[in-house]
CSV table of C-alpha atoms and ligand atoms in Angstrom, one decimal:
chain,number,residue,atom,x,y,z
A,1,MET,CA,140.8,61.6,128.6
A,2,PRO,CA,137.2,60.9,127.3
A,3,VAL,CA,135.1,63.9,127.3
A,4,MET,CA,132.4,62.2,129.6
A,5,GLU,CA,134.9,61.4,132.1
A,6,SER,CA,136.4,65.0,132.1
A,7,LEU,CA,132.9,66.3,132.6
A,8,SER,CA,132.4,64.1,135.4
A,9,ILE,CA,135.4,65.1,137.1
A,10,ALA,CA,134.6,68.8,136.5
A,11,LEU,CA,131.2,68.1,138.0
A,12,SER,CA,132.7,66.6,141.0
A,13,THR,CA,135.3,69.3,141.4
A,14,ILE,CA,132.7,72.2,141.3
A,15,GLY,CA,130.5,70.3,143.7
A,16,ALA,CA,133.5,70.2,146.1
A,17,ALA,CA,134.1,74.0,145.4
A,18,SER,CA,130.4,74.6,146.3
A,19,GLN,CA,130.9,72.7,149.7
A,20,PHE,CA,133.9,74.8,150.5
A,21,ALA,CA,132.1,78.0,150.0
A,22,LYS,CA,129.3,76.9,152.2
A,23,GLY,CA,131.9,75.9,154.5
A,24,ILE,CA,133.2,79.6,154.6
A,25,MET,CA,129.5,80.8,155.1
A,26,ASP,CA,129.3,78.6,158.1
A,27,THR,CA,132.1,80.2,159.9
A,28,LYS,CA,132.0,83.5,161.7
A,29,VAL,CA,132.7,86.1,158.7
A,30,ASP,CA,131.9,89.7,158.3
A,31,ALA,CA,129.2,90.9,155.8
A,32,ALA,CA,131.5,91.8,153.0
A,33,VAL,CA,133.4,88.5,153.0
A,34,ALA,CA,129.9,86.7,153.3
A,35,GLU,CA,128.4,88.6,150.2
A,36,LYS,CA,131.7,87.8,148.3
A,37,VAL,CA,131.2,84.1,149.2
A,38,MET,CA,127.7,84.2,148.3
A,39,GLU,CA,128.7,85.7,144.7
A,40,LEU,CA,131.2,82.6,144.5
A,41,ARG,CA,128.4,80.1,145.5
A,42,ASN,CA,126.4,81.4,142.8
A,43,LEU,CA,129.2,81.5,140.0
A,44,VAL,CA,129.8,77.7,141.0
A,45,ALA,CA,126.2,77.0,140.8
A,46,ASP,CA,126.0,78.5,137.1
A,47,ALA,CA,129.1,76.3,136.5
A,48,GLN,CA,127.2,73.2,137.7
A,49,THR,CA,124.3,74.0,135.5
A,50,GLN,CA,126.5,74.4,132.5
A,51,LEU,CA,128.4,71.2,133.1
A,52,LEU,CA,125.2,69.0,133.5
A,53,ALA,CA,124.0,70.4,130.2
A,54,ALA,CA,127.3,69.6,128.6
A,55,GLN,CA,127.2,66.2,129.9
A,56,SER,CA,123.6,65.8,128.8
A,57,GLU,CA,124.7,67.0,125.2
A,58,GLN,CA,127.6,64.8,125.2
A,59,SER,CA,125.6,61.9,125.9
A,60,GLY,CA,123.2,62.6,123.3
A,61,VAL,CA,126.1,63.1,120.8
A,62,LEU,CA,127.6,59.7,121.8
A,63,ALA,CA,124.0,58.1,121.3
A,64,LYS,CA,124.0,59.6,117.8
A,65,LEU,CA,127.3,58.6,116.7
A,66,GLU,CA,126.6,55.0,118.1
A,67,ALA,CA,123.3,55.2,115.7
A,68,LEU,CA,125.4,56.4,112.9
A,69,GLU,CA,128.0,53.8,113.2
A,70,LYS,CA,125.3,51.0,113.3
A,71,GLU,CA,123.7,52.5,110.3
A,72,ASN,CA,126.9,52.7,108.4
A,73,ALA,CA,127.7,49.1,109.2
A,74,ARG,CA,124.1,48.2,107.9
A,75,LEU,CA,124.8,50.2,104.9
A,76,LYS,CA,128.1,48.5,104.0
A,77,ALA,CA,126.5,45.0,104.4
A,78,TRP,CA,123.4,46.1,102.2
A,79,GLY,CA,126.2,47.3,99.5
A,80,VAL,CA,127.4,43.7,99.3
A,81,GLU,CA,124.1,42.1,99.6
A,82,LYS,CA,122.4,44.2,96.8
A,83,GLU,CA,125.0,43.1,94.3
A,84,ARG,CA,123.2,39.6,94.6
A,85,TYR,CA,120.2,41.0,92.7
A,86,ALA,CA,119.6,41.9,89.3
A,87,LEU,CA,116.8,44.2,87.8
A,88,VAL,CA,114.2,42.2,86.0
A,89,SER,CA,110.7,43.0,84.5
A,90,LEU,CA,107.9,41.4,86.4
A,91,ALA,CA,105.4,42.7,84.0
A,92,GLU,CA,105.3,45.3,81.4
A,93,GLY,CA,106.3,48.5,83.4
A,94,THR,CA,106.9,46.8,86.8
A,95,HIS,CA,110.6,46.1,87.6
A,96,VAL,CA,111.8,44.1,90.7
A,97,HIS,CA,115.3,43.0,92.0
A,98,ARG,CA,115.6,39.2,91.6
A,99,LEU,CA,118.3,37.1,93.2
A,100,LYS,CA,120.8,36.1,90.6
A,101,VAL,CA,121.2,32.3,90.0
A,102,SER,CA,124.9,32.5,90.7
A,103,ALA,CA,124.5,34.2,94.2
A,104,GLN,CA,121.9,31.7,95.7
A,105,ASN,CA,123.8,30.2,98.5
A,106,GLY,CA,121.1,27.8,99.0
A,107,GLU,CA,118.3,30.2,98.9
A,108,PRO,CA,115.4,30.1,96.6
A,109,ILE,CA,115.2,32.5,93.9
A,110,HIS,CA,113.0,35.5,95.1
A,111,ASP,CA,112.0,39.0,94.2
A,112,LEU,CA,112.7,42.2,96.2
A,113,CYS,CA,110.5,45.4,96.4
A,114,PRO,CA,112.1,48.1,94.2
A,115,LYS,CA,111.0,50.7,96.6
A,116,CYS,CA,112.8,49.1,99.7
A,117,TYR,CA,115.7,48.3,97.7
A,118,ALA,CA,116.1,52.3,96.6
A,119,ASP,CA,115.8,52.9,100.5
A,120,SER,CA,118.8,50.3,101.0
A,121,GLU,CA,116.3,47.8,102.8
A,122,LYS,CA,115.4,44.3,101.7
A,123,GLY,CA,111.8,43.9,101.3
A,124,MET,CA,110.7,40.6,99.9
A,125,LEU,CA,107.9,40.1,97.7
A,126,THR,CA,105.2,37.5,98.3
A,127,TYR,CA,102.6,36.3,96.0
A,128,ALA,CA,99.1,37.4,97.4
A,129,GLY,CA,97.1,35.8,94.6
A,130,LEU,CA,95.5,37.4,91.7
A,131,LYS,CA,94.3,40.8,91.4
A,132,ASP,CA,92.3,42.4,88.5
A,133,GLY,CA,93.5,39.3,86.6
A,134,HIS,CA,97.2,40.0,87.3
A,135,LYS,CA,99.5,38.2,89.6
A,136,HIS,CA,99.7,40.0,92.7
A,137,PHE,CA,102.9,40.8,94.9
A,138,VAL,CA,102.9,42.5,98.3
A,139,CYS,CA,106.5,43.6,99.8
A,140,SER,CA,106.9,42.0,103.3
A,141,ARG,CA,108.3,45.3,104.5
A,142,CYS,CA,106.4,48.3,103.1
A,143,LYS,CA,103.4,46.3,102.0
A,144,GLN,CA,103.8,48.0,98.7
A,145,SER,CA,101.5,46.2,96.1
A,146,TYR,CA,102.8,45.2,92.5
A,147,LEU,CA,100.9,43.6,89.6
A,148,GLY,CA,102.6,41.1,87.6
A,149,GLN,CA,101.9,39.2,84.5
A,150,TYR,CA,98.3,39.2,83.5
A,151,VAL,CA,96.9,35.8,83.7
A,152,ALA,CA,93.1,36.2,84.2
A,153,ALA,CA,92.4,33.4,81.7
A,154,CYS,CA,94.3,31.1,84.0
A,155,ALA,CA,93.1,32.2,87.4
A,156,ASP,CA,94.3,28.8,89.2
A,157,ILE,CA,97.9,29.1,88.3
A,158,ASP,CA,100.1,29.0,91.1
A,159,TYR,CA,103.1,31.4,91.0
A,160,GLN,CA,106.6,29.9,90.2
A,161,PRO,CA,109.3,32.3,91.0
A,162,ARG,CA,111.4,31.1,88.1
A,163,GLY,CA,108.6,31.8,85.6
A,164,ARG,CA,107.4,28.5,85.2
A,165,MET,CA,103.6,28.0,85.7
A,166,ARG,CA,101.7,24.9,86.3
A,167,GLY,CA,99.0,24.0,83.6
A,168,PHE,CA,101.3,24.9,80.6
I,201,LIG,ZN1,109.0,47.6,99.9
């Protein structure tokens, strides 16, 4: 029987025991019996409190388990996805993960942010114009900035992901 169902049944049983003890109190009993029934009711109330806490804790554990299962599935999918990319040099000292031509599946060649990649996340780099004479790329996910090739002398060149540049 699932733990949550067991806890629910135990709570219901304890509630019935509490009502039973109250029923005894409502009948004419001597003081000694009334005192023992009162002790019993206090014990039942303590048990109810403990069961409610256990039920709440169990709910939290189930929610965490569900989140971990989702994360596990995501990481498994990422394990397959990340193999579609190869580490390439964007510029001296700047490396990114680029979609392999053999793994395109109809997608255009694009680059992924190495920081997000290391975090098992897919952050695409988008061209954001020139910065200090370098091609400038920004991660769509973490907003990390990357400087690419130095092209100050050709400031009006559009970025071409495969390395081709207009004007040459
Ligand atoms: Zn990123």
